[in-house]
Coordinates of C-alpha atoms in Angstrom, one line a residue:
M1 CA 93.6 125.1 62.5
K2 CA 90.1 126.8 62.7
Y3 CA 88.0 128.4 59.6
I4 CA 86.2 132.0 58.6
S5 CA 84.3 133.2 56.1
T6 CA 85.3 135.8 53.4
R7 CA 82.3 137.9 54.5
G8 CA 83.6 137.8 58.0
Q9 CA 80.3 136.5 60.0
T10 CA 81.1 132.9 59.9
A11 CA 84.4 131.9 62.2
H12 CA 86.2 129.7 64.1
K13 CA 84.4 126.4 62.3
A14 CA 86.4 122.9 62.7
F15 CA 87.3 121.4 59.2
S16 CA 84.3 118.7 59.5
E17 CA 81.9 121.7 59.9
V18 CA 83.2 123.1 57.0
L19 CA 83.3 120.0 54.6
L20 CA 79.8 119.5 55.5
M21 CA 78.6 123.2 55.3
G22 CA 79.5 124.3 51.5
L23 CA 78.5 128.3 51.4
A24 CA 79.1 129.6 54.6
P25 CA 75.7 131.2 56.2
D26 CA 76.7 134.5 55.4
G27 CA 77.3 133.8 51.7
G28 CA 80.6 133.7 51.9
L29 CA 83.5 131.1 51.6
M30 CA 85.4 129.7 54.1
M31 CA 88.8 129.8 54.4
P32 CA 91.0 128.9 57.1
E33 CA 92.4 131.6 59.9
S34 CA 96.2 131.8 58.7
Y35 CA 98.2 129.2 56.3
P36 CA 100.6 126.9 57.5
Q37 CA 104.2 128.2 56.5
I38 CA 106.7 125.4 55.0
D39 CA 110.5 126.1 55.0
G40 CA 113.1 124.8 52.4
Q41 CA 114.4 121.9 55.1
T42 CA 110.5 120.5 55.2
L43 CA 110.3 121.1 51.2
E44 CA 112.9 118.8 51.3
K45 CA 112.2 116.3 53.2
W46 CA 108.6 115.9 51.8
R47 CA 110.4 115.5 48.1
G48 CA 110.7 111.6 48.4
L49 CA 107.5 110.8 49.6
S50 CA 104.7 109.2 48.4
Y51 CA 101.7 110.9 46.8
P52 CA 99.4 109.8 49.6
E53 CA 102.1 110.5 52.2
L54 CA 102.6 113.9 50.7
A55 CA 98.6 114.1 50.8
F56 CA 98.8 113.6 54.7
E57 CA 101.8 116.1 55.9
I58 CA 99.5 119.1 53.6
M59 CA 96.4 118.2 54.6
S60 CA 96.9 116.8 58.5
L61 CA 97.8 120.8 58.7
F62 CA 94.6 121.9 58.0
V63 CA 92.3 119.2 58.9
T64 CA 93.3 118.9 63.0
D65 CA 89.4 117.3 64.3
I66 CA 89.9 114.0 62.5
P67 CA 92.6 111.7 64.3
A68 CA 95.7 111.3 62.0
D69 CA 95.3 107.7 62.3
D70 CA 91.7 108.3 60.7
L71 CA 92.4 110.8 57.9
R72 CA 95.5 108.6 57.1
D73 CA 93.2 105.8 56.3
I74 CA 90.7 108.2 54.7
I75 CA 93.9 109.8 52.2
N76 CA 95.2 105.7 51.7
R77 CA 91.9 104.7 50.6
T78 CA 91.7 107.4 48.3
Y79 CA 94.8 107.6 46.3
T80 CA 95.4 104.2 44.9
A81 CA 97.4 103.0 41.7
E82 CA 94.1 101.1 41.4
A83 CA 91.6 104.5 41.3
F84 CA 94.4 106.5 39.0
G85 CA 96.5 103.7 36.7
T86 CA 99.4 104.6 38.6
A87 CA 101.5 104.3 41.7
D88 CA 102.8 108.0 41.1
I89 CA 99.0 109.3 40.6
T90 CA 100.1 112.7 38.7
P91 CA 102.9 111.9 36.9
V92 CA 104.6 115.2 35.3
R93 CA 105.4 114.6 31.2
T94 CA 107.6 116.8 28.8
L95 CA 106.7 118.0 25.4
S96 CA 109.5 118.7 22.8
D97 CA 109.2 122.4 23.4
G98 CA 109.9 121.6 26.7
I99 CA 106.3 122.7 28.5
K100 CA 105.5 120.2 30.8
I101 CA 102.3 118.6 31.3
Q102 CA 101.2 117.5 34.8
A103 CA 98.5 114.3 34.4
L104 CA 95.5 115.0 36.7
S105 CA 93.1 113.3 34.6
N106 CA 93.7 109.3 34.9
G107 CA 90.7 108.9 38.0
P108 CA 87.6 107.1 36.9
T109 CA 85.9 109.8 35.1
L110 CA 89.0 110.9 33.2
A111 CA 88.8 114.6 34.8
F112 CA 91.2 116.3 36.9
K113 CA 88.2 117.0 39.2
D114 CA 88.2 113.3 40.4
M115 CA 91.2 114.4 42.4
A116 CA 89.6 116.3 44.8
M117 CA 86.3 114.6 44.5
Q118 CA 87.2 111.0 45.3
F119 CA 88.8 112.3 49.0
L120 CA 85.7 114.3 49.4
G121 CA 83.9 111.1 49.1
N122 CA 85.4 109.5 51.3
A123 CA 86.0 112.2 54.0
F124 CA 82.1 112.7 53.7
E125 CA 81.0 109.0 54.4
Y126 CA 83.8 109.2 57.3
V127 CA 82.3 112.4 58.8
L128 CA 78.8 111.8 58.1
N129 CA 79.1 107.9 59.8
K130 CA 80.8 109.9 63.1
E131 CA 78.4 112.0 63.4
S132 CA 75.1 109.7 62.2
K133 CA 74.1 112.4 60.1
K134 CA 72.9 112.8 56.6
L135 CA 73.8 115.0 53.4
N136 CA 72.5 116.0 50.2
I137 CA 74.5 117.1 47.5
L138 CA 73.8 120.0 45.5
G139 CA 75.8 120.6 43.1
A140 CA 76.5 122.5 39.0
T141 CA 78.3 121.3 36.3
S142 CA 79.9 122.8 33.5
G143 CA 81.5 119.5 32.4
D144 CA 83.3 117.3 34.7
T145 CA 82.6 118.6 38.4
G146 CA 79.1 116.4 38.2
S147 CA 80.4 112.7 36.6
A148 CA 83.8 112.9 39.0
A149 CA 80.7 114.1 42.4
E150 CA 78.5 110.9 41.2
Y151 CA 81.1 108.6 40.5
A152 CA 82.6 109.2 44.4
L153 CA 79.4 109.2 45.8
R154 CA 77.2 106.9 44.1
G155 CA 76.0 104.2 46.4
K156 CA 77.4 106.1 49.8
K157 CA 75.5 105.7 52.8
G158 CA 73.6 109.0 53.9
V159 CA 73.7 111.0 50.8
H160 CA 72.1 112.1 47.9
V161 CA 73.4 113.9 45.3
F162 CA 71.4 116.2 43.0
M163 CA 73.8 117.7 40.0
L164 CA 72.4 120.7 37.8
S165 CA 73.8 121.3 34.7
P166 CA 73.6 123.7 31.7
E167 CA 71.0 121.8 29.3
G168 CA 73.1 120.6 26.2
K169 CA 75.9 122.2 26.7
M170 CA 78.3 119.6 27.6
S171 CA 79.8 117.0 25.1
A172 CA 78.0 114.1 24.3
F173 CA 81.0 111.8 26.3
Q174 CA 80.3 114.2 29.5
R175 CA 76.4 114.1 29.6
A176 CA 76.7 110.0 28.8
Q177 CA 79.5 109.7 32.2
M178 CA 76.6 111.2 34.1
F179 CA 73.4 110.6 32.7
S180 CA 73.7 106.8 32.5
L181 CA 74.6 105.8 36.0
Q182 CA 71.0 104.5 37.5
D183 CA 71.9 104.7 41.2
D184 CA 68.8 105.6 43.4
N185 CA 71.1 108.2 45.1
I186 CA 72.1 110.2 42.0
H187 CA 69.7 112.5 39.9
N188 CA 70.8 114.6 37.6
I189 CA 68.9 117.7 36.4
A190 CA 69.2 119.6 33.4
V191 CA 69.1 123.3 33.4
K192 CA 67.4 124.8 30.4
G193 CA 70.3 128.2 30.4
M194 CA 74.5 128.1 31.0
F195 CA 76.1 127.1 34.0
D196 CA 76.4 130.2 35.7
D197 CA 72.5 129.5 35.8
C198 CA 72.7 126.8 37.3
Q199 CA 75.5 127.6 39.8
D200 CA 73.0 130.9 41.1
I201 CA 70.5 128.0 41.8
V202 CA 73.0 126.3 44.0
K203 CA 74.2 129.6 45.7
A204 CA 70.2 130.3 45.8
V205 CA 69.4 127.4 48.0
Q206 CA 72.2 127.4 49.8
N207 CA 71.2 131.3 51.0
D208 CA 67.6 129.7 52.1
A209 CA 68.5 128.9 55.4
S210 CA 65.7 127.3 56.6
F211 CA 65.1 125.1 53.5
K212 CA 69.3 123.9 53.9
E213 CA 69.0 123.1 57.3
K214 CA 66.0 121.1 57.0
Y215 CA 67.1 119.3 54.0
H216 CA 70.9 118.6 54.9
I217 CA 71.9 120.7 51.7
G218 CA 76.1 120.6 51.1
T219 CA 78.1 121.0 47.9
V220 CA 80.5 119.5 46.4
N221 CA 81.0 122.3 44.0
S222 CA 85.0 124.4 44.4
I223 CA 82.7 126.6 47.0
N224 CA 83.4 123.5 49.5
W225 CA 87.0 123.8 50.9
G226 CA 87.5 120.4 51.2
R227 CA 88.1 120.4 47.4
I228 CA 90.3 123.2 47.4
L229 CA 92.5 121.5 50.0
A230 CA 92.9 118.2 48.1
Q231 CA 93.8 120.6 45.3
V232 CA 96.4 122.1 47.1
V233 CA 98.3 118.3 47.0
Y234 CA 99.6 118.3 43.6
Y235 CA 100.9 121.6 43.6
F236 CA 103.7 120.2 45.5
A237 CA 103.5 117.2 44.2
G238 CA 104.1 118.8 40.4
Y239 CA 106.5 121.3 42.0
F240 CA 108.7 117.8 43.0
N241 CA 108.4 116.3 39.7
A242 CA 109.3 119.1 37.6
T243 CA 112.8 120.0 39.5
L244 CA 115.4 118.8 40.9
T245 CA 116.2 121.5 43.3
N246 CA 114.1 124.3 44.5
E247 CA 116.0 127.1 43.5
Q248 CA 114.6 126.5 39.6
K249 CA 111.9 128.7 38.3
V250 CA 109.0 127.1 38.2
S251 CA 105.5 128.2 37.3
F252 CA 101.8 126.6 36.7
C253 CA 99.5 127.4 34.0
V254 CA 95.9 126.5 34.8
P255 CA 93.2 126.3 32.3
S256 CA 90.5 128.4 34.6
G257 CA 86.8 129.0 34.3
N258 CA 85.7 129.2 38.4
F259 CA 89.1 129.6 40.0
G260 CA 88.9 127.1 42.0
N261 CA 91.9 124.9 40.4
V262 CA 94.4 127.9 40.1
C263 CA 93.0 129.3 43.7
A264 CA 94.4 125.9 45.3
G265 CA 97.9 126.9 43.5
H266 CA 97.6 130.7 45.3
I267 CA 97.5 128.8 48.7
A268 CA 100.3 126.3 48.1
R269 CA 101.8 129.4 47.0
Q270 CA 101.4 131.5 50.4
M271 CA 102.1 128.5 52.3
G272 CA 105.8 128.5 50.3
L273 CA 106.1 126.2 48.1
P274 CA 108.7 128.5 45.4
I275 CA 106.2 129.1 42.3
H276 CA 107.4 131.9 40.6
R277 CA 103.9 132.4 38.4
L278 CA 100.6 131.5 38.5
I279 CA 99.7 131.5 35.0
V280 CA 95.5 131.7 34.4
A281 CA 94.5 130.5 31.1
T282 CA 90.9 130.9 30.0
N283 CA 88.8 130.7 26.9
E284 CA 86.2 133.2 24.9
N285 CA 85.1 133.3 28.2
D286 CA 87.8 135.7 29.7
V287 CA 86.5 137.9 32.6
L288 CA 89.3 136.6 34.3
D289 CA 91.7 137.4 31.9
E290 CA 90.4 140.7 32.1
F291 CA 90.4 141.0 35.7
F292 CA 94.8 139.9 35.6
K293 CA 95.1 142.8 32.9
T294 CA 93.1 145.6 34.2
G295 CA 91.9 145.0 38.1
E296 CA 88.4 144.9 36.3
Y297 CA 86.0 142.1 37.3
R298 CA 83.1 142.0 35.6
P299 CA 81.2 138.8 35.7
R300 CA 78.6 138.6 32.8
T301 CA 75.4 136.9 32.4
A302 CA 74.2 134.5 30.7
D303 CA 73.3 135.5 27.8
H304 CA 76.7 136.8 26.9
T305 CA 78.4 133.8 28.1
M306 CA 79.9 131.8 25.0
V307 CA 79.1 128.2 24.5
T308 CA 82.5 127.1 23.4
S309 CA 84.9 124.2 22.1
S310 CA 86.5 124.2 25.9
P311 CA 83.0 124.0 27.5
S312 CA 84.3 123.2 31.2
M313 CA 85.6 126.8 31.3
D314 CA 82.3 128.8 30.0
I315 CA 81.9 130.3 32.7
S316 CA 81.4 134.1 33.8
K317 CA 80.8 134.2 37.4
A318 CA 84.1 132.9 38.9
S319 CA 83.4 131.6 42.1
N320 CA 86.4 130.9 44.5
F321 CA 87.8 134.5 42.7
E322 CA 86.1 135.6 46.1
R323 CA 88.8 133.7 48.2
F324 CA 91.8 135.5 46.2
V325 CA 89.8 138.9 46.5
F326 CA 90.0 138.5 50.4
D327 CA 93.6 138.0 50.5
L328 CA 94.0 140.3 48.1
V329 CA 92.6 143.1 50.3
D330 CA 94.4 141.9 53.4
R331 CA 91.3 139.9 54.7
D332 CA 89.3 142.9 55.1
A333 CA 85.5 141.0 55.5
A334 CA 83.5 144.2 55.4
Q335 CA 85.5 145.2 51.6
V336 CA 84.6 141.8 50.3
E337 CA 81.1 142.0 51.2
A338 CA 80.6 145.4 49.6
L339 CA 82.6 144.5 46.4
W340 CA 80.2 141.4 46.0
A341 CA 77.4 143.5 46.5
E342 CA 78.6 145.2 43.5
V343 CA 78.9 141.8 41.6
G344 CA 75.3 141.3 42.7
T345 CA 73.9 144.5 41.2
G346 CA 75.8 143.2 37.8
K347 CA 78.3 145.7 37.8
G348 CA 81.2 144.0 39.1
F349 CA 84.3 146.3 40.5
D350 CA 87.7 147.3 39.6
L351 CA 91.0 147.4 41.8
N352 CA 93.3 148.3 39.1
W353 CA 95.1 150.0 41.9
L354 CA 96.4 146.8 43.5
L355 CA 97.3 145.0 40.3
E356 CA 100.9 146.0 40.7
K357 CA 100.3 143.6 44.2
V358 CA 98.3 141.1 41.9
H359 CA 101.5 140.3 39.9
Q360 CA 104.4 141.1 42.0
Q361 CA 103.2 139.7 45.6
Y362 CA 100.8 137.3 44.5
G363 CA 102.6 136.3 41.0
F364 CA 99.8 136.0 39.2
V365 CA 99.5 136.5 34.9
S366 CA 97.0 135.6 32.2
G367 CA 96.4 134.5 28.9
K368 CA 93.1 133.5 26.9
S369 CA 93.1 131.2 23.8
L370 CA 90.3 131.1 21.4
H371 CA 88.6 128.4 19.2
K372 CA 91.4 128.4 16.5
D373 CA 94.3 128.4 19.0
R374 CA 92.8 125.3 20.9
L375 CA 92.7 123.3 17.2
R376 CA 95.9 124.8 16.2
T377 CA 97.5 123.6 19.7
I378 CA 95.9 120.3 19.9
A379 CA 97.1 119.9 16.0
E380 CA 100.4 120.7 16.8
V381 CA 101.2 118.6 19.9
Y382 CA 99.9 115.7 17.8
Q383 CA 102.5 116.5 15.2
T384 CA 105.3 116.8 17.4
D385 CA 104.6 114.6 20.7
G386 CA 102.1 111.9 19.1
E387 CA 99.8 112.6 21.7
L388 CA 96.2 113.8 22.0
I389 CA 95.5 116.2 24.9
D390 CA 91.7 117.9 25.5
P391 CA 90.2 121.4 24.1
H392 CA 91.2 122.6 27.8
T393 CA 94.6 121.6 28.3
A394 CA 95.3 123.2 24.9
D395 CA 94.3 126.6 26.3
G396 CA 96.5 125.9 28.9
V397 CA 99.4 124.5 26.8
K398 CA 98.7 128.0 24.3
V399 CA 98.9 130.2 27.0
A400 CA 102.0 129.1 28.7
R401 CA 104.0 128.8 25.4
Q402 CA 102.6 132.4 25.1
V403 CA 104.1 133.9 28.2
R404 CA 106.9 132.0 28.9
E405 CA 109.8 133.7 30.2
A406 CA 113.5 132.9 29.5
G407 CA 114.8 130.2 31.6
E408 CA 111.4 129.2 33.6
T409 CA 109.8 125.9 33.7
I410 CA 105.7 125.6 33.1
V411 CA 103.6 123.1 34.4
C412 CA 100.1 122.8 32.6
L413 CA 97.7 121.4 34.8
E414 CA 95.9 118.6 32.7
T415 CA 92.0 119.1 32.7
A416 CA 90.8 116.1 31.1
L417 CA 91.7 113.2 28.5
A418 CA 91.0 113.9 25.3
A419 CA 88.2 111.0 25.0
K420 CA 85.6 113.3 26.2
F421 CA 86.0 116.1 23.7
E422 CA 86.0 113.6 20.4
D423 CA 84.4 116.0 18.2
T424 CA 86.8 119.0 18.6
I425 CA 89.9 116.7 18.8
R426 CA 88.4 114.9 15.0
E427 CA 88.5 118.8 13.8
A428 CA 91.5 119.6 15.2
V429 CA 93.5 116.5 13.8
G430 CA 90.9 114.6 11.4
D431 CA 89.5 110.9 11.9
V432 CA 92.0 109.5 14.4
Q433 CA 91.5 106.7 16.8
I434 CA 91.2 108.5 20.3
P435 CA 91.9 105.7 22.9
R436 CA 89.4 105.2 25.6
P437 CA 90.6 103.6 29.1
A438 CA 88.9 100.1 28.9
G439 CA 84.8 99.7 30.0
L440 CA 84.4 103.3 28.2
E441 CA 83.7 101.4 24.8
G442 CA 79.6 102.4 24.2
L443 CA 79.3 105.0 26.8
E444 CA 77.0 107.5 24.6
K445 CA 74.9 104.8 23.5
L446 CA 73.8 103.1 27.5
P447 CA 70.1 104.4 28.8
Q448 CA 70.2 108.0 30.0
R449 CA 68.2 109.3 33.3
V450 CA 67.8 113.1 33.2
Q451 CA 65.0 115.3 34.6
V452 CA 65.0 119.0 32.2
V453 CA 63.7 121.5 33.9
P454 CA 63.3 125.7 33.8
N455 CA 66.1 128.3 35.1
N456 CA 64.5 128.1 38.7
A457 CA 65.7 127.9 41.8
D458 CA 61.9 126.9 43.1
I459 CA 61.6 124.1 40.8
V460 CA 64.5 122.5 42.1
K461 CA 63.9 122.7 45.0
T462 CA 60.6 121.1 44.6
I463 CA 62.4 118.1 43.4
I464 CA 64.3 118.0 46.4
R465 CA 61.9 118.4 48.9
E466 CA 59.6 115.9 47.0
T467 CA 62.6 112.9 46.2
L468 CA 63.6 112.9 50.0
E469 CA 59.9 113.0 51.3
K470 CA 59.3 109.5 49.6
E471 CA 61.8 108.1 51.2
K472 CA 60.9 108.7 54.5

């Protein structure tokens, strides 16, 4: 299996190269040359596998430059009951109204990002050791990617993490998870701006070819193909846990900001997993909802991106959306480059003539959820099922209920545990006890280490340069 760029100028790369690369040199995102095809017989064979066994079967189709035994070892060390609280790794539960929730938030940082980031940490370490290389990760987070990356990479040999976050825009729990880490290879940088500003800085540094090469810059954001690949696995696991046969009408509802999570579902569907629909749930920052309803993609500036009570989705430029559009335009890299040139001017683009293809061939639909909706959904689920769900998962449940068809089973992908968003939970249900996993009591009171900077890529480059030069 080789990889190509959505912009057409970077081709035939192996998985290990793509893993360390992040953004392609031509500014595009790396994609497999083709999707492996899974038939019904193979699906039935996979149905009874454990999560690590399933992960190996899927990932080995995409990772052909790492020996099978080594890949199996990376996977077996990643997906353990110790790390994820259960041997099932991603169990599926059913609410009283029939909506299902796939638990993806049992990892070290209580968010779905752990599912991919734990794999990425072990894969990075393996490839870097094998090739005697170093890697300096530059990432951006709207809440959960940062902590998941830092916990996966803290103390890893040959790796530094420089994580950007929008100053004051995450929950107190999210900030504490990241900023309380004292490991020498972890560097938190709070940018005065929105998540999209942080993401733009990451892309600006990635696009500086000489700086990227000199300082070995990679990324753990969902522009990294390794993360998308790891996420493909739990769609298969969720499908098997939610069904008894391959004839059931099963859809997935995915709270989405950067489009990485639901992009993995798109890839699973293209491989042959019989997903009926992929339901994109947005919050007030509804750029993706607008596209799936109208065909217009109009990213907004940071000034027009709202700060909401589901902060991990406060995104108006969906990085991974380019991967889907690449498939949508039949992998015409020149057209993708032209479309993103329009995005670069602030105009966006209109593909309304492809809407039928979006809905019929690719199965996408969407909906949005507002603050009042997520509060009501959190309260309803607590009242009827006695469980607390986080605001992003609530957005998913709200949209799933809104668009559900007769006879359709909808699996909502859980985003995080409620403990990460105590203020919103209490606003929804009152002063209740919000359970936290053992060892996280008093997290917000720990000393925090963070550097606050203006929205400026050159300042971030200087921090990276000075940190790494000091280490020599």
